[in-house]
mmCIF file of C-alpha atoms in Angstrom:
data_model
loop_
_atom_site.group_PDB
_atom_site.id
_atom_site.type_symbol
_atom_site.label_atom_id
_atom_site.label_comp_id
_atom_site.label_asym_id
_atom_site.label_seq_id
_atom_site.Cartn_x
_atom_site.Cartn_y
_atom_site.Cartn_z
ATOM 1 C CA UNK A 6 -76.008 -149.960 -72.193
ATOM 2 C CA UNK A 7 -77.055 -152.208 -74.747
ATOM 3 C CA UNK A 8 -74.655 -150.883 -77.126
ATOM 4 C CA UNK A 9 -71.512 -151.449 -74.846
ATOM 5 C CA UNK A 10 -72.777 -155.204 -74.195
ATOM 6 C CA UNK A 11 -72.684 -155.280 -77.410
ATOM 7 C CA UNK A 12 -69.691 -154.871 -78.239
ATOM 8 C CA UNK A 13 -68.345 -156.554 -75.429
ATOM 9 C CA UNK A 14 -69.390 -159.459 -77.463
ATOM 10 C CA UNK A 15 -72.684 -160.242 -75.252
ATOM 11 C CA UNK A 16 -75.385 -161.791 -77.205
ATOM 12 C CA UNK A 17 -78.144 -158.938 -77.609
ATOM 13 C CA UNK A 18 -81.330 -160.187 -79.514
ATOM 14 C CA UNK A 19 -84.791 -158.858 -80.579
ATOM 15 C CA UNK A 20 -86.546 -159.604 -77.155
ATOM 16 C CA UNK A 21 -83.412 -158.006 -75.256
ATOM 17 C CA UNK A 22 -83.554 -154.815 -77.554
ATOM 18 C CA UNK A 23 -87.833 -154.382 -77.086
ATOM 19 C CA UNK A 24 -87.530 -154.914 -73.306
ATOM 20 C CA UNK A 25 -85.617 -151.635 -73.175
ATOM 21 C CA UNK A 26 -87.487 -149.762 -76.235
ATOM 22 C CA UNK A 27 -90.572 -150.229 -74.293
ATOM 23 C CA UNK A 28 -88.640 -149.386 -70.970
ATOM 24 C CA UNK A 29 -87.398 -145.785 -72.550
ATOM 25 C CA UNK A 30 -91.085 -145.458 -73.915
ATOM 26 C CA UNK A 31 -92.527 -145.350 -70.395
ATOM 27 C CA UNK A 32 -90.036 -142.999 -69.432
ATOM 28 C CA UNK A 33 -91.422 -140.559 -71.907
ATOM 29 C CA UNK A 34 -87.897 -141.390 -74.031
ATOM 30 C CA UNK A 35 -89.161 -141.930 -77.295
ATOM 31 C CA UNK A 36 -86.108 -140.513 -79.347
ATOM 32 C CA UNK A 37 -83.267 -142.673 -77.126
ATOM 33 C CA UNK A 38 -85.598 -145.671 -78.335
ATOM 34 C CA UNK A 39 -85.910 -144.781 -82.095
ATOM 35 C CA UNK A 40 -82.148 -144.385 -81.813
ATOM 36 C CA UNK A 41 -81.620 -147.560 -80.255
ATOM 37 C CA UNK A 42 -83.721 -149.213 -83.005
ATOM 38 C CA UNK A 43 -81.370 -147.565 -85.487
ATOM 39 C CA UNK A 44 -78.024 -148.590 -83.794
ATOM 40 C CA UNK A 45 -79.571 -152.663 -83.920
ATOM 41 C CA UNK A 46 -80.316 -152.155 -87.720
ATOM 42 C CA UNK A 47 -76.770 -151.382 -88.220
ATOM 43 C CA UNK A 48 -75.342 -153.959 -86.065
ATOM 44 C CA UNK A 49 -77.649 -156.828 -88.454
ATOM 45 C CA UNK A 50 -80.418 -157.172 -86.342
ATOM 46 C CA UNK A 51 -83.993 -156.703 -87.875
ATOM 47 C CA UNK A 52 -86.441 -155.255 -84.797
ATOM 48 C CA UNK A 53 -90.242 -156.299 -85.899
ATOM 49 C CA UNK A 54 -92.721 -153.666 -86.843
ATOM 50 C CA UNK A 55 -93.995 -153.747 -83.005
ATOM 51 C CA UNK A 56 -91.235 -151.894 -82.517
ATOM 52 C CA UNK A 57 -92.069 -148.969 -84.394
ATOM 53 C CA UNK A 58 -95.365 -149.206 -82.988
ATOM 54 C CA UNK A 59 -94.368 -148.199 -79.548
ATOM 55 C CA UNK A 60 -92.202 -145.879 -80.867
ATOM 56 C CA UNK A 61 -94.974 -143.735 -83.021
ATOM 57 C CA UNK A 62 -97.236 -144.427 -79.951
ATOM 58 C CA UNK A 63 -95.048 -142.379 -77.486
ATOM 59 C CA UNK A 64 -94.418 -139.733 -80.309
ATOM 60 C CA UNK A 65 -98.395 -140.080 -80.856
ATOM 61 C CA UNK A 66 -98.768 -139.738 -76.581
ATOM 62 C CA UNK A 67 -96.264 -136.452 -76.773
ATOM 63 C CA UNK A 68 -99.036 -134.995 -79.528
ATOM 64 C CA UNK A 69 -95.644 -134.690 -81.756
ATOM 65 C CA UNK A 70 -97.021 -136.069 -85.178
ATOM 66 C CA UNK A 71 -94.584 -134.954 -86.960
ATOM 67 C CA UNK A 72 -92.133 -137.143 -85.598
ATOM 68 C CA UNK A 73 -94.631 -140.110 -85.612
ATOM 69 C CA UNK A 74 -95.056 -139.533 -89.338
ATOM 70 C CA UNK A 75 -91.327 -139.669 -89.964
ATOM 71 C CA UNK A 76 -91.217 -142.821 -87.902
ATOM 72 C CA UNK A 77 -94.140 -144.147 -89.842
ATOM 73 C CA UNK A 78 -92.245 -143.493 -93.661
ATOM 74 C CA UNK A 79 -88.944 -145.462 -91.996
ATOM 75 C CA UNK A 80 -91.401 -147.972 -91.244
ATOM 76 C CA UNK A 81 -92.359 -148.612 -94.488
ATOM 77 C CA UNK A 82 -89.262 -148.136 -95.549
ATOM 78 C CA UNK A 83 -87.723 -150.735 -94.161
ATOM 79 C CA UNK A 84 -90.305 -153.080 -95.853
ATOM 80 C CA UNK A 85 -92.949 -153.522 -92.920
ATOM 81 C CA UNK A 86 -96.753 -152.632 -93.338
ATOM 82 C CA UNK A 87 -98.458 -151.256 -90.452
ATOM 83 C CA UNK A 88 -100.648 -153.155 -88.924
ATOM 84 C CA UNK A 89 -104.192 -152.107 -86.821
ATOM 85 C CA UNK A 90 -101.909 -151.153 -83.720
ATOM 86 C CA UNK A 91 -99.536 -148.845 -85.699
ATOM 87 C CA UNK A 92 -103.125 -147.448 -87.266
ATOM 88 C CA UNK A 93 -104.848 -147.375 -83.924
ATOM 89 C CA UNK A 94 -102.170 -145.201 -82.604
ATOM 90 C CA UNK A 95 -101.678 -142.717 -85.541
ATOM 91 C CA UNK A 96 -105.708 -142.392 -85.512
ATOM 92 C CA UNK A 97 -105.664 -141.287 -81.764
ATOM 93 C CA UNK A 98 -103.154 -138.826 -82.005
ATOM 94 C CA UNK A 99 -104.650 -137.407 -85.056
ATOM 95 C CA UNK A 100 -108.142 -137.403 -83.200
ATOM 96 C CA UNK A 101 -106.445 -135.543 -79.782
ATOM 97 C CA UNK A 102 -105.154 -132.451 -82.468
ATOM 98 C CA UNK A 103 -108.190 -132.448 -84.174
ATOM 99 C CA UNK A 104 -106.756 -133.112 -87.405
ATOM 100 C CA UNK A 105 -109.668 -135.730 -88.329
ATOM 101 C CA UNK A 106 -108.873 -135.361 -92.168
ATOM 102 C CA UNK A 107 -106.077 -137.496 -91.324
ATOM 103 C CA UNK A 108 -107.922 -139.875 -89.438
ATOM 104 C CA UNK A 109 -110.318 -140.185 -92.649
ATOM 105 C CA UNK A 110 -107.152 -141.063 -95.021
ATOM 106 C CA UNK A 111 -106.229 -143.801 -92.341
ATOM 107 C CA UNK A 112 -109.677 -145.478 -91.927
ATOM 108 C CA UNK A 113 -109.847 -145.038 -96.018
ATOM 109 C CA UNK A 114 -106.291 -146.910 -96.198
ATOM 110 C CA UNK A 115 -107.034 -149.435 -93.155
ATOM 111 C CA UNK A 116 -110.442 -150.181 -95.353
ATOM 112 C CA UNK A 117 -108.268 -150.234 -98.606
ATOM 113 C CA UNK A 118 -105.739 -153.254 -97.178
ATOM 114 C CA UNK A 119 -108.828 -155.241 -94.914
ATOM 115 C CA UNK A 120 -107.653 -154.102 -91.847
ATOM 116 C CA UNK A 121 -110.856 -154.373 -89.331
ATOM 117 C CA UNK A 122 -111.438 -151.532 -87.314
ATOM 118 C CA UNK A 123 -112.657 -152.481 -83.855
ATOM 119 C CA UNK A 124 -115.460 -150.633 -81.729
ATOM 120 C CA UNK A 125 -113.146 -149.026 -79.059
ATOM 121 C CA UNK A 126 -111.134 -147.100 -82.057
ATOM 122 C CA UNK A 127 -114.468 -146.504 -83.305
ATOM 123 C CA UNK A 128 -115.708 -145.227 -79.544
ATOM 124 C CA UNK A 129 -112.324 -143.042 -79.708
ATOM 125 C CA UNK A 130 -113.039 -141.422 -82.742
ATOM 126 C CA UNK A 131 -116.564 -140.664 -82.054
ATOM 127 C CA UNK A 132 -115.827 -139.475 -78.439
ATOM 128 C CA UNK A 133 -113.285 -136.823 -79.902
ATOM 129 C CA UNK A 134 -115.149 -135.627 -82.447
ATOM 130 C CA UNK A 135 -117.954 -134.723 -79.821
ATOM 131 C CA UNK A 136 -115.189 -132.897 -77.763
ATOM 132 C CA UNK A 137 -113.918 -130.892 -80.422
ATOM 133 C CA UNK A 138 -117.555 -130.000 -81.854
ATOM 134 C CA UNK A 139 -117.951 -131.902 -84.989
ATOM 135 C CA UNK A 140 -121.569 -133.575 -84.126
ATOM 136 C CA UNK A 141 -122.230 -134.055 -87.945
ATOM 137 C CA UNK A 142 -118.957 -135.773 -88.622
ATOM 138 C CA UNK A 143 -119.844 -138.069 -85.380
ATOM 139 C CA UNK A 144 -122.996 -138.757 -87.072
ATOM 140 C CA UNK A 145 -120.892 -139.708 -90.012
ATOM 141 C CA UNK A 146 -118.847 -141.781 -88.148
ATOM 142 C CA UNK A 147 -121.430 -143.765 -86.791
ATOM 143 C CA UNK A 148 -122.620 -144.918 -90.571
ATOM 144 C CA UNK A 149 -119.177 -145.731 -91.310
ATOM 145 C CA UNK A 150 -119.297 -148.146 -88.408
ATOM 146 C CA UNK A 151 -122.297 -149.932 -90.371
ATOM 147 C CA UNK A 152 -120.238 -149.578 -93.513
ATOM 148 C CA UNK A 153 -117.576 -151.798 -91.936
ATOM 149 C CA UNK A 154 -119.456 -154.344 -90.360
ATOM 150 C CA UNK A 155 -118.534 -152.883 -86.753
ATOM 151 C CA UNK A 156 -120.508 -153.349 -84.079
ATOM 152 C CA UNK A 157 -121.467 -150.154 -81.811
ATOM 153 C CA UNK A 158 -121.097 -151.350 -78.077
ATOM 154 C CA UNK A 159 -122.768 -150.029 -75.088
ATOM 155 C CA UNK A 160 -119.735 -147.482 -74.876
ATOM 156 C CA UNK A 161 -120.907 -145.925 -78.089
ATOM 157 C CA UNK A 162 -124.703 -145.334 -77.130
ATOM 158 C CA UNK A 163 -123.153 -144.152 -73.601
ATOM 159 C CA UNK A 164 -120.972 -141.317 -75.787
ATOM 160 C CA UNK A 165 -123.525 -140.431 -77.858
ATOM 161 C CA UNK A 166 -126.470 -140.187 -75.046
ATOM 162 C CA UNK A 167 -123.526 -137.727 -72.961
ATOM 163 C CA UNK A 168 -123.151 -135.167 -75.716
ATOM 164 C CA UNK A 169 -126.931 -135.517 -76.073
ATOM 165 C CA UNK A 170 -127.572 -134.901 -72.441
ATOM 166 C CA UNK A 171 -124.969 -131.841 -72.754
ATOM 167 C CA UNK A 172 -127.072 -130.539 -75.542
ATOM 168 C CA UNK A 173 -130.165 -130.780 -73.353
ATOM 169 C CA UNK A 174 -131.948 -133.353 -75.817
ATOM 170 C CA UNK A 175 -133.928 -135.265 -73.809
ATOM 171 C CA UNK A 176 -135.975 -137.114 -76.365
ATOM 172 C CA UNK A 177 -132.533 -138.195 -77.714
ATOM 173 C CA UNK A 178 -131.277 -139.291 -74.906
ATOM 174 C CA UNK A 179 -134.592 -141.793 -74.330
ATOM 175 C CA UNK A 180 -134.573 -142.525 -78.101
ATOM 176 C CA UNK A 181 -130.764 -143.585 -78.440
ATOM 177 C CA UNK A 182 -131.161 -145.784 -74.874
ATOM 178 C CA UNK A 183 -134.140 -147.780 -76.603
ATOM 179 C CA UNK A 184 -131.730 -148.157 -80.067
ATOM 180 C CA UNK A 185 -129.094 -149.601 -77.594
ATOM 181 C CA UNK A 186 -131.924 -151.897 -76.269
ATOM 182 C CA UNK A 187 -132.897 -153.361 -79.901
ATOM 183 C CA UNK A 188 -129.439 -154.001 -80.505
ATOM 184 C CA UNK A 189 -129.301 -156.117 -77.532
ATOM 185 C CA UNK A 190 -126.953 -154.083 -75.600
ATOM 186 C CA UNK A 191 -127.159 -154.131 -71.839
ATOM 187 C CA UNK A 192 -127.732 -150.132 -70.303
ATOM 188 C CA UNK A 193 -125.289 -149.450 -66.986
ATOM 189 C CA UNK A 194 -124.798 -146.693 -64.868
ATOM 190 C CA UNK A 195 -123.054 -144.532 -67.046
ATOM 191 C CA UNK A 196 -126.261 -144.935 -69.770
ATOM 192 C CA UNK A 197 -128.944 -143.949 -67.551
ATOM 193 C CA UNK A 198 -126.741 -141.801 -65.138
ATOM 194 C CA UNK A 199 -126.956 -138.892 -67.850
ATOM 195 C CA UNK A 200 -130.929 -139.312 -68.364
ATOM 196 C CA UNK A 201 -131.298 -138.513 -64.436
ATOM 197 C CA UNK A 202 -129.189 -135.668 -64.612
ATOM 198 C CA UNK A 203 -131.185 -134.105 -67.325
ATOM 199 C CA UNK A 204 -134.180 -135.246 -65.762
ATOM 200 C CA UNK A 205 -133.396 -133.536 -62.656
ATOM 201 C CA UNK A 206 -132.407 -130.417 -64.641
ATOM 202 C CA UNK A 207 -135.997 -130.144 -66.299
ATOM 203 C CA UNK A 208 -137.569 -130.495 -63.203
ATOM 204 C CA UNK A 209 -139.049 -133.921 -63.406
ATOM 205 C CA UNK A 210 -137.595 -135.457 -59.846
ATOM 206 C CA UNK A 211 -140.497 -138.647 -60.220
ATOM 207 C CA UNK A 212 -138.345 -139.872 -63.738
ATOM 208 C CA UNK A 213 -135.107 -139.089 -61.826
ATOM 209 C CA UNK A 214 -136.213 -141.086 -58.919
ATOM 210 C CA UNK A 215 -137.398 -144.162 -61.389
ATOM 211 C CA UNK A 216 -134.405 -143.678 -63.289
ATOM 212 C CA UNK A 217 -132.307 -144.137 -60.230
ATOM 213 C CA UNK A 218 -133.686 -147.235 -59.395
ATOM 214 C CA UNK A 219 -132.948 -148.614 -63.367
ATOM 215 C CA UNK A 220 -129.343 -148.225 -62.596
ATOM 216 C CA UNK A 221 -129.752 -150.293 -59.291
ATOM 217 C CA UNK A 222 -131.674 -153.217 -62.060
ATOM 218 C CA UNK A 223 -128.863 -153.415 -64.162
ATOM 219 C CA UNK A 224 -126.268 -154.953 -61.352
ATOM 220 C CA UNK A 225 -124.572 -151.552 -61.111
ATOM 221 C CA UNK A 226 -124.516 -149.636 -58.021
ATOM 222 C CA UNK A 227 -125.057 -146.009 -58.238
ATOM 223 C CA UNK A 228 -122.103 -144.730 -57.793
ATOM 224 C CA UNK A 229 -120.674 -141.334 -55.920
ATOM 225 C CA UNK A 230 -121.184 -139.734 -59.077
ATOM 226 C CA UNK A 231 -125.067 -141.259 -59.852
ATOM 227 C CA UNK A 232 -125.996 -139.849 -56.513
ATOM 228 C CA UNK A 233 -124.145 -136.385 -57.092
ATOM 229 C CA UNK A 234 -125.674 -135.790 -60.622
ATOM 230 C CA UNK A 235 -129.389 -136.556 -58.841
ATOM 231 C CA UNK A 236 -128.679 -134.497 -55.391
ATOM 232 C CA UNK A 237 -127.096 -131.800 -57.797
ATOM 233 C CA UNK A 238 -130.228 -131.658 -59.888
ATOM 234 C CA UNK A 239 -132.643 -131.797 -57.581
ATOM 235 C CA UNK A 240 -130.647 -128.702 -55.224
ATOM 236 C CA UNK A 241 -130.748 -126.454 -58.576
ATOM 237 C CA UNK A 242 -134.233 -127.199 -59.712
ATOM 238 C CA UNK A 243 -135.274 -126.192 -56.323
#
């Protein structure tokens, strides 16, 4: 459409051509928008590098790297840097295949060009590398958090306490709670909700109980889920 305007002679300019990259890139269209971004190049207009960030985002989203990696090179290409959003996006698609060597060149290169890594990319990393196994290189991820000045949240403790939980490491669980504590982080629902399940799970309904009441302190309401972890434990303790 915008091509026929076009050449109709209607003015088409930057805003104009993102509205409808971003429109074909929540249709799942990511190749109709590259293309479009092609055609404006041609016709003299000179899209911004947010444009290619939406574009290696939905190729990201599709889990086709390849084709966000060929975006990325015709990014550079055409003179532009990427910036933390084009990172951010590469680092979560490389997280969802597992391919977390890649991920380690990016946070090396975002380091490289003082590009600050926030907490949730941090969270996303960290959260992956639990799901695909890699506990050590989650550890590892974690000191490189320290290494560049970022923050954990309460999001990060709530991760790591999860996997902890999952492992059946109760100690863990109670040690990495107090950590969040001394850093001044506030525990919620989904921080305590895993120490009642595992509670429940050794046996121990008295912690559960107290436990259950914590989440009520914090301003949270236990939740559907709170509840179902503690009936669920308590039914297959016995």
């Amino acid at each position: 459409m915008l091509e026929t305007d076009d050449g109709a002679g209607a003015v088409v300019d930057n805003y104009s051509t993102f509205i409808v990259v971003k429109g074909l890139y929540n249709l799942g269209n990511v190749e109709e928008g590259r293309r479009l971004i092609k055609y404006r190049w041609g016709k003299g207009c000179v899209p911004h590098v947010v444009f290619y960030n939406v574009i290696i985002d939905g190729y990201c989203r599709k889990g086709d790297l390849k084709g966000a990696s060929i975006v990325l090179k015709e990014l550079k290409l055409k003179g532009f840097l990427p910036t933390l959003e084009t990172c951010g996006a590469l680092v979560n698609g490389f997280c969802k295949a597992g391919e977390f060597e890649e991920v380690d060149q990016l946070l090396i290169e975002m380091a490289e060009r003082g590009l600050n890594v926030n907490v949730q990319l941090f969270n996303n990393i960290i959260d992956y590398e639990y799901k695909h196994g890699l506990v050590t290189k989650a550890a590892d991820s974690m000191r490189r958090m320290d290494e560049m000045r970022c923050e954990p949240d309460i999001t990060t403790y709530n991760t790591l306490i999860n996997f902890s939980r999952r492992g059946g490491r109760i100690t863990e669980v109670e040690e990495l709670i107090e950590r969040a504590k001394e850093r001044g982080l506030l525990p919620n629902k989904f921080t305590y909700t895993p120490l009642m399940h595992a509670y429940c799970k050794q046996g121990d309904h008295v912690k559960a109980s107290n436990v259950l009441f914590k989440i009520a302190e914090t301003g949270d309401k236990p939740d559907l889920v709170s509840y179902g972890a503690f009936i669920h434990g308590i039914v297959v303790a016995g």
